[in-house]
Amino acid sequence: MAVNKDSNVYTIIFTVIMVLVVGSLLAGFASVLKPTITANEKNEKQQNILYALGINDNEESGAATFITENVEAEFKKYIKTQYVIEGSKSTENNEAYLIDVKKEGTKAKKAGYVRKLPLFVGEKDGKEVYVVPVRGKGLWDAIWGFVAMDKSMTIQGVYFDHKGETPGLGAEIKKRFFMDDFAGELMLDGTTFKGVAVAKGNNDPLNNIKDDYEVDAIAGATITGDGVSAMLKKDIKMYVPYFQSLNK
Amino acid sequence: MGLISKKDTKLILDPLTDDNPITIQVLGICSALAITAQLKPSIVMAVSVIFVLGLGNVVISLMRNIIPSKIRIIVQLIVVATLVIIVDQVLKAYAYTLSKELSVFIGLIITNCIIMGRFEAFALGNKPWPSFLDGIGNALGYGVILIIVGFFRELLGSGTLFGAQVLGDPVTKTGLYAIGYENNGFMVLPPMALIVVGIIIWVQRSKNPALVEEN
């Protein structure tokens, strides 16, 4: 039987079959791989929280590495309690780390919604450290991370990541030389919250001054840097009431 | 006749030199600009494109007699998009750290005009085996340029290769930096990728005058 490949009927049948084949192929792949992918994402979150806390395998000077095996056990060992803060009350919740910060941010735009804020309390060198998630916008796409602070909101360590910042420029925010700069920076000026700004042309490129509320920016990554400043200011500010109640 | 005939060798080797997709056909420039600031993403992108283009060419070639010509571009797009999504998902499940590093690059493969170009120009009219070789050859030709550009941009722009400081430490002034060398920050910006590609084209044409068009 000769088939007229230029006829509309053939084209439509071809399209329908192609869509069915491709659709079921992709759906099949997605549902088979989903559990593994979710598990990977969970592990990654735990790794990142531990990284901010300073529990990591940092050996090379350039790249940041973290423990990849036994993350779950390590996470349980170092993170003592996880809280969900809603308004002025906080409840313990062992799955607080699974809260989707992005979704909460969207929901919070609706009037009357009380945003759920996750908070992780860990212990490092006998001192209590509080880790909070942050999320904002870089130049191309989302940037996010975790910030570890002590009671007085002095940064102990940070972890940053990004979805699609420029390699060599904005993408450098997840490099150690940048993240390490944040450790020790103050965020409170007396009782006012100032955050930490990523500043161009400050007079402290080696970051020896820790109470200037600034860290040195990455050349060529101005907008990503501004995104980091804004993200720290906006997201950590939400936790200020909690820290104030701690210090009372 | 062996598995790879003389004609087949030509299919692989030509795109590496005299028929290079980037320097001669000037395709795939967009991704060459975007990802070559460092060596590692350049190599990873090259490997991913080799995989997608080799496989995609075979799939298109197998389907070449049943694809209605009216919608062939859409069919090609669907094939490449499907392959790219599968690669992305598999990487996310079994090579999570690697997939994080690639992030947007994987998606960028869909828009790589070399892939559509080879589907249209070669795979639609040839048998699977030559199509496969043509795909591998063109992807290699693309990859070689990417790696050359990535090498120079990372070395001159950041003073590193694969993230390791090979020229000394710019902050503590060791190695080359001790005698006054400075990194050229301009190299990490996209315009320098164009200029480096331009220099490669220049070198290639002066070595092989046959490539120069007559006015």
Coordinates of C-alpha atoms in Angstrom, one line a residue:
Chain A
M1 CA 0.0 0.0 0.0
A2 CA 1.5 3.3 -1.0
V3 CA 1.3 5.9 1.7
N4 CA 1.1 9.5 0.7
K5 CA 3.5 11.1 3.2
D6 CA 2.4 14.6 2.3
S7 CA -1.2 14.1 3.1
N8 CA -2.7 15.8 6.1
V9 CA -4.0 12.6 7.5
Y10 CA -0.6 11.0 7.5
T11 CA 0.9 14.1 9.2
I12 CA -1.7 14.1 11.9
I13 CA -1.4 10.4 12.5
F14 CA 2.4 10.7 12.7
T15 CA 2.2 13.5 15.1
V16 CA -0.3 11.7 17.4
I17 CA 1.9 8.6 17.5
M18 CA 5.1 10.6 18.0
V19 CA 3.5 12.5 20.9
L20 CA 2.2 9.3 22.5
V21 CA 5.6 7.6 22.2
V22 CA 7.6 10.5 23.4
G23 CA 5.2 11.4 26.2
S24 CA 5.1 7.9 27.6
L25 CA 8.8 7.5 27.3
L26 CA 9.4 10.7 29.3
A27 CA 6.7 10.0 31.8
G28 CA 8.2 6.5 32.3
F29 CA 11.7 7.9 32.9
A30 CA 10.4 10.6 35.2
S31 CA 8.4 8.2 37.4
V32 CA 11.2 5.6 37.6
L33 CA 13.9 8.1 38.5
K34 CA 11.8 10.3 40.8
P35 CA 12.5 8.5 44.1
T36 CA 16.3 8.6 43.5
I37 CA 16.2 12.2 42.5
T38 CA 14.2 13.2 45.6
A39 CA 16.6 11.2 47.8
N40 CA 19.5 13.1 46.2
E41 CA 17.8 16.4 46.9
K42 CA 17.2 15.6 50.5
N43 CA 20.8 14.5 51.0
E44 CA 22.0 17.7 49.3
K45 CA 19.9 19.9 51.7
Q46 CA 21.4 18.1 54.7
Q47 CA 24.9 18.5 53.2
N48 CA 24.4 22.2 52.7
I49 CA 23.1 22.8 56.2
L50 CA 26.1 21.0 57.6
Y51 CA 28.4 23.0 55.3
A52 CA 27.1 26.3 56.7
L53 CA 27.7 24.9 60.1
G54 CA 31.3 24.3 59.2
I55 CA 31.0 20.5 59.1
N56 CA 32.6 19.8 55.7
D57 CA 35.5 18.2 53.9
N58 CA 37.2 21.4 52.9
E59 CA 40.7 20.5 52.0
E60 CA 41.4 22.1 48.6
S61 CA 41.7 25.8 48.6
G62 CA 39.5 26.4 45.6
A63 CA 36.5 24.2 45.7
A64 CA 34.1 23.5 48.5
T65 CA 33.5 19.9 49.2
F66 CA 31.3 18.2 51.7
I67 CA 30.8 14.8 53.2
T68 CA 28.9 12.7 50.7
E69 CA 28.7 9.4 52.7
N70 CA 26.6 9.0 55.8
V71 CA 25.1 12.5 55.5
E72 CA 22.0 11.4 57.3
A73 CA 23.9 10.1 60.3
E74 CA 26.1 13.2 60.4
F75 CA 23.1 15.4 60.1
K76 CA 21.4 13.7 63.1
K77 CA 24.7 14.0 65.1
Y78 CA 25.2 17.7 64.6
I79 CA 21.7 19.1 64.2
K80 CA 20.2 18.8 67.6
T81 CA 16.8 20.3 67.0
Q82 CA 14.8 21.6 64.1
Y83 CA 12.1 24.2 64.6
V84 CA 9.4 25.6 62.5
I85 CA 8.7 29.2 63.5
E86 CA 5.2 30.5 62.7
G87 CA 4.7 34.1 63.9
S88 CA 5.7 34.2 67.5
K89 CA 5.5 30.5 68.3
S90 CA 8.0 27.9 67.4
T91 CA 7.5 24.1 67.3
E92 CA 9.9 21.3 67.1
N93 CA 9.7 19.4 63.8
N94 CA 12.2 16.8 62.6
E95 CA 11.3 17.4 59.0
A96 CA 11.7 21.2 59.1
Y97 CA 14.6 20.9 56.6
L98 CA 12.1 19.7 54.0
I99 CA 10.1 22.9 54.0
D100 CA 10.2 24.4 50.6
V101 CA 11.5 28.0 51.1
K102 CA 10.4 29.0 47.6
K103 CA 6.8 27.9 48.0
E104 CA 6.6 29.5 51.5
G105 CA 7.8 32.7 49.9
T106 CA 5.0 32.6 47.3
K107 CA 2.4 31.7 49.8
A108 CA 3.5 34.5 52.2
K109 CA 2.4 37.0 49.6
K110 CA -1.2 36.2 50.3
A111 CA -2.7 38.3 53.1
G112 CA -3.2 36.5 56.4
Y113 CA -0.8 33.6 55.7
V114 CA 1.7 33.1 58.4
R115 CA 5.0 32.0 56.8
K116 CA 6.6 28.8 58.1
L117 CA 10.3 29.5 58.9
P118 CA 12.6 26.6 59.4
L119 CA 15.4 26.9 61.8
F120 CA 18.1 24.3 62.7
V121 CA 19.9 24.3 65.9
G122 CA 23.3 22.6 65.8
E123 CA 26.2 22.4 68.1
K124 CA 29.8 23.2 67.1
D125 CA 32.8 23.4 69.5
G126 CA 30.4 23.3 72.4
K127 CA 28.5 26.4 71.2
E128 CA 25.0 26.5 69.9
V129 CA 24.7 27.6 66.3
Y130 CA 21.5 28.5 64.5
V131 CA 21.2 27.8 60.8
V132 CA 18.6 29.4 58.6
P133 CA 17.8 29.1 54.9
V134 CA 17.9 32.1 52.5
R135 CA 16.7 32.5 49.0
G136 CA 16.8 35.3 46.5
K137 CA 17.5 36.3 42.9
G138 CA 20.9 36.4 41.1
L139 CA 21.5 37.7 37.6
W140 CA 19.9 34.9 35.7
D141 CA 18.0 32.8 38.1
A142 CA 17.5 31.8 41.7
I143 CA 20.2 31.9 44.3
W144 CA 19.9 30.3 47.7
G145 CA 21.9 29.1 50.7
F146 CA 22.1 28.6 54.4
V147 CA 23.5 30.9 57.0
A148 CA 24.8 29.7 60.4
M149 CA 24.8 32.3 63.2
D150 CA 25.4 32.3 66.9
K151 CA 23.0 33.9 69.4
S152 CA 24.1 37.4 68.7
M153 CA 23.6 36.9 65.0
T154 CA 27.3 36.9 64.2
I155 CA 27.8 34.7 61.1
Q156 CA 29.6 31.4 61.8
G157 CA 29.5 30.1 58.2
V158 CA 27.5 30.2 55.1
Y159 CA 26.7 28.1 52.1
F160 CA 25.5 29.6 48.8
D161 CA 24.3 27.9 45.6
H162 CA 22.7 29.1 42.4
K163 CA 20.7 27.8 39.5
G164 CA 22.3 29.4 36.6
E165 CA 24.8 32.2 37.3
T166 CA 27.6 32.8 34.9
P167 CA 30.6 30.4 35.3
G168 CA 33.7 32.3 36.4
L169 CA 31.6 35.3 37.5
G170 CA 28.4 35.0 39.5
A171 CA 28.9 31.3 39.9
E172 CA 31.9 32.0 42.1
I173 CA 29.5 32.7 45.0
K174 CA 29.6 29.0 45.8
K175 CA 33.4 29.0 45.9
R176 CA 35.2 28.9 49.2
F177 CA 37.1 32.1 48.9
F178 CA 33.8 34.0 48.8
M179 CA 31.8 32.0 51.4
D180 CA 34.7 31.9 53.9
D181 CA 34.7 35.7 54.0
F182 CA 31.3 35.8 55.7
A183 CA 32.5 33.9 58.8
G184 CA 32.7 36.2 61.8
E185 CA 30.8 39.1 60.2
L186 CA 28.4 40.9 62.5
M187 CA 24.8 41.5 61.3
L188 CA 23.4 43.4 64.3
D189 CA 24.3 46.9 65.1
G190 CA 23.3 47.0 68.7
T191 CA 19.8 45.9 68.3
T192 CA 19.2 47.1 64.7
F193 CA 19.5 44.5 62.0
K194 CA 21.9 45.5 59.2
G195 CA 22.7 42.3 57.4
V196 CA 25.9 41.9 55.4
A197 CA 26.4 43.6 52.1
V198 CA 28.5 42.3 49.2
A199 CA 30.3 45.6 48.5
K200 CA 32.4 46.7 45.6
G201 CA 35.4 48.9 46.2
N202 CA 35.4 48.7 50.0
N203 CA 38.7 49.3 51.7
D204 CA 39.0 45.9 53.1
P205 CA 39.6 43.4 50.3
L206 CA 41.2 40.8 52.6
N207 CA 38.2 41.1 54.9
N208 CA 40.0 41.7 58.1
I209 CA 37.4 44.1 59.5
K210 CA 34.5 42.0 60.7
D211 CA 32.2 44.8 62.0
D212 CA 31.8 46.8 58.8
Y213 CA 28.7 44.8 57.6
E214 CA 30.5 44.3 54.3
V215 CA 32.4 41.5 52.5
D216 CA 34.4 42.1 49.3
A217 CA 32.5 41.6 46.0
I218 CA 33.5 39.4 43.1
A219 CA 34.7 41.5 40.1
G220 CA 32.3 41.1 37.2
A221 CA 29.5 39.7 39.4
T222 CA 27.9 42.9 40.6
I223 CA 24.3 41.8 40.1
T224 CA 24.8 38.4 41.7
G225 CA 26.5 40.0 44.6
D226 CA 23.7 42.5 45.0
G227 CA 21.3 39.5 45.0
V228 CA 23.3 37.9 47.8
S229 CA 23.2 41.2 49.9
A230 CA 19.4 41.5 49.3
M231 CA 18.8 37.9 50.1
L232 CA 20.7 38.0 53.4
K233 CA 19.0 41.2 54.4
K234 CA 15.4 40.2 53.5
D235 CA 15.4 36.6 54.6
I236 CA 17.4 36.8 57.8
K237 CA 15.4 39.8 59.0
M238 CA 12.4 37.5 59.4
Y239 CA 14.3 35.7 62.1
V240 CA 15.3 38.8 64.1
P241 CA 12.3 38.5 66.5
Y242 CA 13.2 34.9 67.3
F243 CA 16.8 35.9 68.1
Q244 CA 15.6 38.8 70.2
S245 CA 13.4 36.4 72.2
L246 CA 16.5 34.1 72.7
N247 CA 18.6 36.9 74.1
K248 CA 16.0 38.0 76.6
Chain B
M1 CA 35.9 -3.4 3.9
G2 CA 36.2 -2.8 7.6
L3 CA 33.7 -1.3 10.0
I4 CA 35.1 2.2 9.2
S5 CA 35.8 2.8 5.6
K6 CA 37.8 5.7 4.1
K7 CA 34.6 7.6 3.5
D8 CA 33.6 7.1 7.1
T9 CA 37.0 8.4 8.4
K10 CA 36.4 11.5 6.4
L11 CA 33.0 11.9 8.1
I12 CA 34.7 12.0 11.5
L13 CA 37.9 13.9 10.6
D14 CA 36.5 16.6 8.3
P15 CA 34.5 18.5 10.9
L16 CA 37.6 18.5 13.1
T17 CA 39.5 20.7 10.7
D18 CA 38.4 21.9 7.3
D19 CA 34.7 21.6 7.9
N20 CA 34.6 22.6 11.5
P21 CA 31.1 23.6 12.7
I22 CA 32.4 26.6 14.7
T23 CA 35.3 28.0 12.8
I24 CA 34.1 27.3 9.2
Q25 CA 30.3 26.9 9.3
V26 CA 30.1 29.4 12.2
L27 CA 27.4 27.4 14.0
G28 CA 27.0 26.9 17.8
I29 CA 28.7 30.2 18.6
C30 CA 26.1 31.1 21.3
S31 CA 27.0 28.2 23.5
A32 CA 30.7 28.6 22.7
L33 CA 30.4 32.1 24.2
A34 CA 28.3 31.1 27.2
I35 CA 30.2 28.3 28.8
T36 CA 33.9 28.6 27.9
A37 CA 34.9 30.9 30.8
Q38 CA 36.3 27.7 32.4
L39 CA 37.8 24.5 31.1
K40 CA 35.7 22.0 33.0
P41 CA 32.3 23.1 31.8
S42 CA 33.7 23.3 28.2
I43 CA 34.7 19.7 28.4
V44 CA 31.5 18.6 30.0
M45 CA 29.5 20.4 27.3
A46 CA 31.6 18.8 24.6
V47 CA 30.9 15.3 26.0
S48 CA 27.2 16.0 26.3
V49 CA 27.0 17.3 22.8
I50 CA 28.9 14.2 21.5
F51 CA 26.3 12.0 23.2
V52 CA 23.2 13.9 22.1
L53 CA 24.3 14.5 18.5
G54 CA 25.6 11.0 17.9
L55 CA 22.4 9.4 19.2
G56 CA 20.1 12.0 17.8
N57 CA 21.5 11.6 14.3
V58 CA 20.9 7.8 14.5
V59 CA 17.3 8.3 15.7
I60 CA 16.6 10.8 12.9
S61 CA 18.3 8.6 10.4
L62 CA 16.2 5.6 11.4
M63 CA 13.0 7.7 11.1
R64 CA 14.1 9.5 7.9
N65 CA 11.7 7.6 5.6
I66 CA 8.6 8.1 7.7
I67 CA 8.9 11.7 8.8
P68 CA 6.5 13.9 6.9
S69 CA 8.5 16.6 5.4
K70 CA 6.0 19.3 6.3
I71 CA 6.7 18.9 10.1
R72 CA 10.3 17.6 10.0
I73 CA 11.8 20.5 11.9
I74 CA 9.3 20.0 14.7
V75 CA 10.1 16.3 14.7
Q76 CA 13.8 17.1 14.9
L77 CA 13.2 19.4 17.8
I78 CA 11.2 16.8 19.7
V79 CA 13.9 14.2 19.2
V80 CA 16.6 16.5 20.5
A81 CA 14.5 17.8 23.4
T82 CA 13.5 14.2 24.4
L83 CA 17.2 13.1 24.4
V84 CA 18.3 16.1 26.4
I85 CA 15.6 15.6 29.0
I86 CA 16.4 11.9 29.4
V87 CA 20.1 12.8 29.8
D88 CA 19.2 15.4 32.4
Q89 CA 17.0 13.1 34.4
V90 CA 19.5 10.2 34.4
L91 CA 22.3 12.6 35.5
K92 CA 20.1 13.9 38.3
A93 CA 19.4 10.4 39.6
Y94 CA 22.8 8.8 39.2
A95 CA 25.3 11.7 39.0
Y96 CA 23.8 14.4 41.1
T97 CA 26.9 16.5 41.8
L98 CA 27.8 16.4 38.1
S99 CA 24.2 17.4 37.1
K100 CA 24.4 20.3 39.5
E101 CA 27.5 21.5 37.9
L102 CA 26.1 21.3 34.4
S103 CA 22.8 22.9 35.5
V104 CA 21.7 25.1 32.5
F105 CA 24.2 23.7 30.0
I106 CA 22.3 20.5 29.5
G107 CA 19.2 22.5 28.6
L108 CA 21.3 24.7 26.4
I109 CA 22.1 21.7 24.2
I110 CA 18.5 21.9 22.8
T111 CA 19.2 25.3 21.3
N112 CA 22.5 24.3 19.8
C113 CA 22.1 25.0 16.1
I114 CA 24.8 22.4 15.2
I115 CA 22.5 19.6 16.3
M116 CA 19.5 20.8 14.2
G117 CA 21.9 21.6 11.4
R118 CA 23.3 18.0 11.2
F119 CA 19.8 16.5 11.6
E120 CA 18.6 18.5 8.6
A121 CA 21.7 18.4 6.5
F122 CA 22.9 14.8 7.0
A123 CA 20.8 12.5 9.1
L124 CA 17.6 13.0 7.0
G125 CA 19.4 11.8 3.9
N126 CA 21.8 9.1 5.1
K127 CA 21.8 5.7 6.7
P128 CA 22.2 5.3 10.5
W129 CA 25.9 4.3 10.7
P130 CA 27.3 7.2 8.6
S131 CA 24.9 9.5 10.4
F132 CA 26.3 8.3 13.7
L133 CA 29.8 9.0 12.6
D134 CA 28.9 12.4 11.2
G135 CA 27.3 13.3 14.5
I136 CA 30.3 12.2 16.5
G137 CA 32.6 14.0 14.1
N138 CA 30.8 17.3 14.2
A139 CA 30.4 17.2 18.0
L140 CA 34.1 16.5 18.3
G141 CA 34.9 19.4 16.0
Y142 CA 32.7 21.6 18.2
G143 CA 34.2 20.2 21.4
V144 CA 37.8 20.8 20.3
I145 CA 37.2 24.5 19.7
L146 CA 35.3 24.7 23.0
I147 CA 38.2 23.2 24.9
I148 CA 40.8 25.4 23.2
V149 CA 38.8 28.6 24.0
G150 CA 38.0 27.4 27.5
F151 CA 41.7 26.7 28.1
F152 CA 42.9 30.1 27.2
R153 CA 40.0 31.9 28.9
E154 CA 40.5 30.2 32.2
L155 CA 44.3 30.4 32.1
L156 CA 44.5 34.1 31.1
G157 CA 41.3 35.2 32.9
S158 CA 41.6 33.5 36.2
G159 CA 45.1 32.1 36.2
T160 CA 43.7 28.6 36.9
L161 CA 43.1 25.3 35.0
F162 CA 40.3 23.1 36.2
G163 CA 40.2 25.5 39.2
A164 CA 43.8 24.8 40.3
Q165 CA 46.0 27.8 40.4
V166 CA 48.7 27.1 37.9
L167 CA 50.3 30.6 37.7
G168 CA 50.7 31.2 41.5
D169 CA 48.4 32.9 44.0
P170 CA 47.2 36.4 42.9
V171 CA 46.4 37.4 46.5
T172 CA 49.6 36.4 48.3
K173 CA 51.6 37.3 45.1
T174 CA 53.5 34.1 44.4
G175 CA 54.6 32.5 41.2
L176 CA 54.1 34.8 38.1
Y177 CA 52.2 37.3 40.2
A178 CA 55.4 38.0 42.2
I179 CA 56.9 39.6 39.1
G180 CA 53.9 41.8 38.4
Y181 CA 51.7 39.6 36.2
E182 CA 48.0 40.3 36.5
N183 CA 44.9 38.3 35.4
N184 CA 43.1 39.7 32.5
G185 CA 39.5 40.0 33.9
F186 CA 38.2 40.7 30.4
M187 CA 39.0 37.1 29.4
V188 CA 36.2 35.8 31.6
L189 CA 33.6 38.0 29.8
P190 CA 31.8 36.6 26.8
P191 CA 33.2 39.1 24.2
M192 CA 36.6 37.5 24.6
A193 CA 35.3 34.1 23.6
L194 CA 34.4 35.7 20.2
I195 CA 37.8 37.2 19.9
V196 CA 39.5 33.9 20.8
V197 CA 37.3 32.1 18.2
G198 CA 38.3 34.8 15.7
I199 CA 42.0 34.2 16.4
I200 CA 41.5 30.4 15.9
I201 CA 39.7 31.1 12.6
W202 CA 42.6 33.4 11.6
V203 CA 45.2 30.8 12.4
Q204 CA 43.3 28.1 10.6
R205 CA 42.9 30.1 7.4
S206 CA 46.4 31.3 7.3
K207 CA 47.6 27.7 7.5
N208 CA 45.1 26.5 4.9
P209 CA 44.6 29.2 2.2
A210 CA 42.1 27.0 0.4
L211 CA 39.6 28.0 3.1
V212 CA 39.8 31.7 2.3
E213 CA 36.9 32.8 0.1
E214 CA 37.7 34.8 -3.0
N215 CA 36.2 38.3 -3.2

